[in-house]
Tab-separated table of C-alpha atoms in Angstrom:
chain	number	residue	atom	x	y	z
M	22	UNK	CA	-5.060	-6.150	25.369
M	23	UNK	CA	-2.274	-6.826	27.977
M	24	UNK	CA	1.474	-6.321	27.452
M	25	UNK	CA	1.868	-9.529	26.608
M	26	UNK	CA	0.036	-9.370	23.384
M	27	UNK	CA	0.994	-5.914	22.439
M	28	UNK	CA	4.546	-7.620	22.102
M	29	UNK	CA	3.603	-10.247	20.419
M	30	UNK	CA	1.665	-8.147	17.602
M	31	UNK	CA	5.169	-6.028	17.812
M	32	UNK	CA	6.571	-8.649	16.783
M	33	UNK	CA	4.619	-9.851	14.403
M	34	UNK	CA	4.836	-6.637	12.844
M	35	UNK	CA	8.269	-6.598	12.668
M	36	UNK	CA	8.753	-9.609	11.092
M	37	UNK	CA	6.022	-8.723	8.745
M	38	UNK	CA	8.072	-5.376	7.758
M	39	UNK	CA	11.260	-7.247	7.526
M	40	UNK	CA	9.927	-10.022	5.159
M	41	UNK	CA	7.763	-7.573	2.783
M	42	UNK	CA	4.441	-9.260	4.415
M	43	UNK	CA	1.353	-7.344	5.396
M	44	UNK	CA	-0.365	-7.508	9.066
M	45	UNK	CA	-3.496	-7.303	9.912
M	46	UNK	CA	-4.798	-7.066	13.772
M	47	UNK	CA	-7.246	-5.506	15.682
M	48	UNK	CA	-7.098	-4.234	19.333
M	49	UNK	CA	-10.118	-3.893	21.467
M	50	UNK	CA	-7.821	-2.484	23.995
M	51	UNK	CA	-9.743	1.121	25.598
M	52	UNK	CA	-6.173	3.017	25.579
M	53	UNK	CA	-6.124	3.163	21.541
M	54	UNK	CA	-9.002	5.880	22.841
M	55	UNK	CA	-6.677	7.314	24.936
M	56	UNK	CA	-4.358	10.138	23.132
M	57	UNK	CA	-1.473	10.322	26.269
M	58	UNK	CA	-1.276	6.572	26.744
M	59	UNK	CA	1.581	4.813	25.566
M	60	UNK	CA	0.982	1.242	26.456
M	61	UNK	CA	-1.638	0.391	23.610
M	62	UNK	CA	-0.246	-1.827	20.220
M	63	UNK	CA	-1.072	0.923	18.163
M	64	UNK	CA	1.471	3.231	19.767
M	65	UNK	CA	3.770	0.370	20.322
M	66	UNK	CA	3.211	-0.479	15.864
M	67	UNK	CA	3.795	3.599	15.514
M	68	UNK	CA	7.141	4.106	17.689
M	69	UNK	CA	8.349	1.025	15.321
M	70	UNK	CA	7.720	2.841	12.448
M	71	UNK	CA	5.892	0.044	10.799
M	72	UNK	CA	4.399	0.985	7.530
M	73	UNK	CA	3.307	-2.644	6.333
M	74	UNK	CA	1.057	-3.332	9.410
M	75	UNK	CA	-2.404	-2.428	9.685
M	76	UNK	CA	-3.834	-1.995	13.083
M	77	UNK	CA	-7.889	-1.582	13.614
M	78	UNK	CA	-8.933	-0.631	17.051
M	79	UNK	CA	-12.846	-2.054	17.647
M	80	UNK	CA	-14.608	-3.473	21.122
M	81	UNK	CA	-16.190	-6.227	18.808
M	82	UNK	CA	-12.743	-7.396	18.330
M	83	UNK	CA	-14.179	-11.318	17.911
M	84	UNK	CA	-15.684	-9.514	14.558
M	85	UNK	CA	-12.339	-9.924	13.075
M	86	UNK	CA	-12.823	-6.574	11.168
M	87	UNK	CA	-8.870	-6.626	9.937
M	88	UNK	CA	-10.057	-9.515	8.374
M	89	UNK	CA	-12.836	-7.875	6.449
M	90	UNK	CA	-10.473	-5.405	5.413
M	91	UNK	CA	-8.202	-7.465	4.553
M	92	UNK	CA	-10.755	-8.760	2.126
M	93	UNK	CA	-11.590	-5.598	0.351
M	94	UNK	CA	-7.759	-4.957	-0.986
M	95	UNK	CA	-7.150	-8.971	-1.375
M	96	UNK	CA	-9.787	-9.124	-3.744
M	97	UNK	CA	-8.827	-6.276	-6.135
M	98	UNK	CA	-8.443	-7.503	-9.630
M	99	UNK	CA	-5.082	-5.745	-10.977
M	100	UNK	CA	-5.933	-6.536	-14.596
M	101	UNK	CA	-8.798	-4.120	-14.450
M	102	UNK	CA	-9.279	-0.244	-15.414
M	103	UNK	CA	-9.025	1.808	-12.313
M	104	UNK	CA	-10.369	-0.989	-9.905
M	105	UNK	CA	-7.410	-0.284	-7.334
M	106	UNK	CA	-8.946	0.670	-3.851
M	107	UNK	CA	-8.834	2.558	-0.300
M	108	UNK	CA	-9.943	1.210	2.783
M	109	UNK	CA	-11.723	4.846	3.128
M	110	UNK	CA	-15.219	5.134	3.505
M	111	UNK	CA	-15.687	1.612	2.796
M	112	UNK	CA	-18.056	-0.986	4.253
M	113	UNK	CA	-17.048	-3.625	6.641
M	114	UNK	CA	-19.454	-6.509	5.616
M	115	UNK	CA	-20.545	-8.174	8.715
M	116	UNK	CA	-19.033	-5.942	10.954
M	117	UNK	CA	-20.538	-3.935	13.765
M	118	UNK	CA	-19.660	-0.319	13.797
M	119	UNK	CA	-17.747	1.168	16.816
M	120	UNK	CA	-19.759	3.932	18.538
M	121	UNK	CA	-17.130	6.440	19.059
M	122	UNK	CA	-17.123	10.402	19.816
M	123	UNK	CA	-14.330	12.620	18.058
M	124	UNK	CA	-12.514	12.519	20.717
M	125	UNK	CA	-11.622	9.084	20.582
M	126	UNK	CA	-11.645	9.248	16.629
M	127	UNK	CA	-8.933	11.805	16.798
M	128	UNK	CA	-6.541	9.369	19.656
M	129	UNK	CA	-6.907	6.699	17.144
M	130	UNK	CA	-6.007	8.581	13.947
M	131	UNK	CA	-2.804	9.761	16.413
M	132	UNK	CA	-1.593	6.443	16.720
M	133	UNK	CA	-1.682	5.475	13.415
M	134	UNK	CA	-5.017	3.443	13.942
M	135	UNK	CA	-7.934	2.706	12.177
M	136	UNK	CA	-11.447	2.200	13.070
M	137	UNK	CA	-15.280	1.169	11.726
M	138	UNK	CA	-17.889	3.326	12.857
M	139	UNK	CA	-20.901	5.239	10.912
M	140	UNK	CA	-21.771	8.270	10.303
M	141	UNK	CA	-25.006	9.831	8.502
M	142	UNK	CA	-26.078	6.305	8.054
M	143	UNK	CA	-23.202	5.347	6.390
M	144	UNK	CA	-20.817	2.622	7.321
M	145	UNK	CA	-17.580	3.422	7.036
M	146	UNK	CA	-13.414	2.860	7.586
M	147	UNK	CA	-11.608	5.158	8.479
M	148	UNK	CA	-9.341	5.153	6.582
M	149	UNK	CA	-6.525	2.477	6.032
M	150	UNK	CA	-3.154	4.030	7.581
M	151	UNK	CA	-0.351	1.944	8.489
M	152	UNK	CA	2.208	3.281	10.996
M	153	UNK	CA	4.071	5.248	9.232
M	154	UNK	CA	2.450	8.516	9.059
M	155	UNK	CA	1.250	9.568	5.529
M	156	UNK	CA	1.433	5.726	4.274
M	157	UNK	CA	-2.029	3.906	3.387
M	158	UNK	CA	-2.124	-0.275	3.654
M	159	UNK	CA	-3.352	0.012	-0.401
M	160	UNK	CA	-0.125	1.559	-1.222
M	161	UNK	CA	2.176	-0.772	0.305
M	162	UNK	CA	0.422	-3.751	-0.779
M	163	UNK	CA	-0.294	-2.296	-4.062
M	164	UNK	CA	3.410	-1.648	-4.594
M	165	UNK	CA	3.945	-5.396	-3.968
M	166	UNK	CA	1.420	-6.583	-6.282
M	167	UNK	CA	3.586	-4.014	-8.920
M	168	UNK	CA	7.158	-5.616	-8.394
M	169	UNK	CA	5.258	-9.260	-8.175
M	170	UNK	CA	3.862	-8.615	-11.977
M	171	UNK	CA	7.250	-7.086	-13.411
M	172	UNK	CA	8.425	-10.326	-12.178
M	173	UNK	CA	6.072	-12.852	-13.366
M	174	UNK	CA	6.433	-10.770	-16.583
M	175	UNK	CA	10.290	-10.938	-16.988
M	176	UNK	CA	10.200	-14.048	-15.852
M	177	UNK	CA	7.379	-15.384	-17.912
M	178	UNK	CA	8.900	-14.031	-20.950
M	179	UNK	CA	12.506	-15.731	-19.750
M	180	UNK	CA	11.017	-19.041	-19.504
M	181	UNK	CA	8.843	-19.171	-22.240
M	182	UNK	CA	11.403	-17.474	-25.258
M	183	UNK	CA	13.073	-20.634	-27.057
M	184	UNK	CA	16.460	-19.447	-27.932
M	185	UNK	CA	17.437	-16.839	-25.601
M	186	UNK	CA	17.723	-12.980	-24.793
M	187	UNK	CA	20.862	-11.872	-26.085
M	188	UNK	CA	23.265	-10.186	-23.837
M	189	UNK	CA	22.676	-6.824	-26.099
M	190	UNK	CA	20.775	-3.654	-26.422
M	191	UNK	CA	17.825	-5.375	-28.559
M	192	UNK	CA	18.239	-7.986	-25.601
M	193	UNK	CA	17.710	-5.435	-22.733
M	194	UNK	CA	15.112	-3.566	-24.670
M	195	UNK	CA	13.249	-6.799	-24.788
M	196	UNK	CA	13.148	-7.426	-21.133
M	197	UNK	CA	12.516	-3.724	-20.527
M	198	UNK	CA	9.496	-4.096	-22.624
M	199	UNK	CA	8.273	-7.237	-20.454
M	200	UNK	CA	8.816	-4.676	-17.435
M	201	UNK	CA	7.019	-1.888	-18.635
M	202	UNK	CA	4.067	-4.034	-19.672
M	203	UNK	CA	3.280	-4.614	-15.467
M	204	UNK	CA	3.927	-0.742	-15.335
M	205	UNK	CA	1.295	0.237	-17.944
M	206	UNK	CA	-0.733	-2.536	-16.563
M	207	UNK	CA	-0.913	-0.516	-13.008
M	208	UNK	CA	-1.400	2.560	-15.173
M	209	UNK	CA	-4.328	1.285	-16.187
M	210	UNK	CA	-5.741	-0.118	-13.121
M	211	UNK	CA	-5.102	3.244	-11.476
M	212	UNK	CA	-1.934	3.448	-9.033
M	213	UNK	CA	-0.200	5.257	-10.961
M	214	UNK	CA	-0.856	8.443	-12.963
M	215	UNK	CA	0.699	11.222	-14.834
M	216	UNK	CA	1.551	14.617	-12.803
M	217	UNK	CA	1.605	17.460	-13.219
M	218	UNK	CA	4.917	19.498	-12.978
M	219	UNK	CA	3.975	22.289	-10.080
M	220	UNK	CA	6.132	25.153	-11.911
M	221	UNK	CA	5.779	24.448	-15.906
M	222	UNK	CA	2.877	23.160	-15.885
M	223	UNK	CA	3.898	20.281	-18.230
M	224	UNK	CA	2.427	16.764	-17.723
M	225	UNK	CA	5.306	14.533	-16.105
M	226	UNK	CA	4.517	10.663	-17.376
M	227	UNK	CA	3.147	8.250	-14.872
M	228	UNK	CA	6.403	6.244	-15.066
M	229	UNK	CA	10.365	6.520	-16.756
M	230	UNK	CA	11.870	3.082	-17.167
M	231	UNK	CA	16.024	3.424	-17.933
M	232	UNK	CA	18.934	0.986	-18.645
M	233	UNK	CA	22.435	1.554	-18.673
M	234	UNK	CA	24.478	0.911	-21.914
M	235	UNK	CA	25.255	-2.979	-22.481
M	236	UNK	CA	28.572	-1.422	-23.329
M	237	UNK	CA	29.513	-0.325	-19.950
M	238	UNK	CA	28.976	-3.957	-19.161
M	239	UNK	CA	32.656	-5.169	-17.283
M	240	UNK	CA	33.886	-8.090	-18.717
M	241	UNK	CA	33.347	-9.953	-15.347
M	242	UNK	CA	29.731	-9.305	-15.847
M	243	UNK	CA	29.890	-10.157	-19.231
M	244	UNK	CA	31.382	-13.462	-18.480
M	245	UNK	CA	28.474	-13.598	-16.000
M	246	UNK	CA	26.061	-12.924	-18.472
M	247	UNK	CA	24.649	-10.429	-15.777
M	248	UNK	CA	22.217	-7.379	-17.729
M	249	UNK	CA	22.776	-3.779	-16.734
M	250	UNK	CA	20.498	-2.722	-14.139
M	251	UNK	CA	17.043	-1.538	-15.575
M	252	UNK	CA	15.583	1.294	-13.077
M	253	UNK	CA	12.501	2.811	-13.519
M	254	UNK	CA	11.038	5.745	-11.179
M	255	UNK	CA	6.895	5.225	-11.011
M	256	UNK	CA	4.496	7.967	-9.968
M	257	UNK	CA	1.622	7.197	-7.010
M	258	UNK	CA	-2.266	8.619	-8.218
M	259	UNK	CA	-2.622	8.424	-4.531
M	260	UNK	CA	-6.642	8.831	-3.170
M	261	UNK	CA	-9.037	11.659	-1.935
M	262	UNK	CA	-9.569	11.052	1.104
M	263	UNK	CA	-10.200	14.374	2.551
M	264	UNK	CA	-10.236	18.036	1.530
M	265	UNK	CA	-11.983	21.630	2.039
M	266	UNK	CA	-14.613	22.880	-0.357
M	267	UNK	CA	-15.502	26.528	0.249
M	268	UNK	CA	-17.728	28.967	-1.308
M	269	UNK	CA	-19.362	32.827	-0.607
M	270	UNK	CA	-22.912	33.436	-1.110
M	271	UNK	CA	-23.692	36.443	-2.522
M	272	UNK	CA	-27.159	38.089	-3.806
């Protein structure tokens, strides 16, 4: 790619971070194979420290293989049980795979890139990074989809009650309620999970949804009829992606 469009996909990516959007590109630009160059988007996307853009580095760029990726997490159905997804090992339908040595694999995975190639007959991505360093496309737009059904939930609930939600603690605890459906909801469909404390041992829930006390309200908010913040701190299940499996023989 020249400079010219490197900006322009900076910039793009910008905007996308500062208007909690998503990009998608691809770069069939050699460089993104190069570990020491700094003139390639991806580098350009990684110095910003963009973690809602997702770059893919291919020379069958007219493919559109963001666009196939795109398609895997756009059509996950967040009603389901466990049906969440990475863009790890899968298949880019339509897509040719890149021919690439580790070399290059390594340059790409150092800028934050991604890239389609196969390996043992397999097609596969590799493996859905944004760039941000530890931060995976499914997670951010995952975490979207999250706030977006706690809203349509609230909301839902809001519109559809036909008195109203008193200004109480029953009140609150009846919007909370509405809120911790969507969180139970992405329980279920496998973003988040229960931990496990590292030190006792004990199971630490998948999420903890909190108010404060109605009667801490001021009277200004009272008079408002504004609710005291609900908070709620939600736990990642992450993916496997990679790890180390060792063993001895012995006779």
């Amino acid at each position: 790619k020249s400079t010219r469009d490197t900006t322009v996909v900076a910039e793009y990516a910008d905007w996308a971070q500062a208007n909690d959007r998503v990009l998608f590109y691809t770069s069939n630009d050699a460089q993104c194979k190069n570990s020491l160059d700094t003139t390639n988007v991806l580098h350009e996307v990684k110095q910003g420290g963009i973690s809602n853009a997702y770059g893919h580095y291919s020379s069958h760029g007219d493919e559109y293989p963001e666009v196939a990726a795109f398609a895997i997490l756009a059509t996950t159905s967040y009603r389901g049980k466990n049906t969440v997804k990475t863009l790890k090992f899968k298949d880019l339908v339509g897509i040719t795979p890149e021919s690439i040595d580790v070399n290059d694999l390594s340059a790409i995975k150092g800028f934050q890139g991604n890239v389609f190639y196969e390996v043992a007959g397999i097609r596969m991505c590799d493996e859905g990074r944004t760039g941000v360093l530890n931060t995976f496309i499914d997670t951010v737009i995952n975490t979207y989809a999250l706030a977006d059904e706690i809203r349509t939930r609230v909301f839902g609930h809001l519109s559809r009650v036909p008195t109203k939600v008193a200004l109480t603690e029953p009140g609150v605890a009846e919007i909370k309620a509405n809120a911790e459906g969507g969180l139970i909801q992405f329980r279920e469909n496998g973003f988040l999970a229960e931990q496990i404390d590292p030190v006792t041992g004990d199971i630490i829930p998948a999420y903890e949804i909190t108010s404060l006390p109605v009667a801490l309200l001021s009277e200004a908010d009272k008079a408002a009829r504004i609710s005291p913040d609900i908070q709620f701190v939600a736990r990642e299940a992450g993916a496997w992606h990679s790890g180390k499996i060792s063993g001895t023989l012995v006779l």
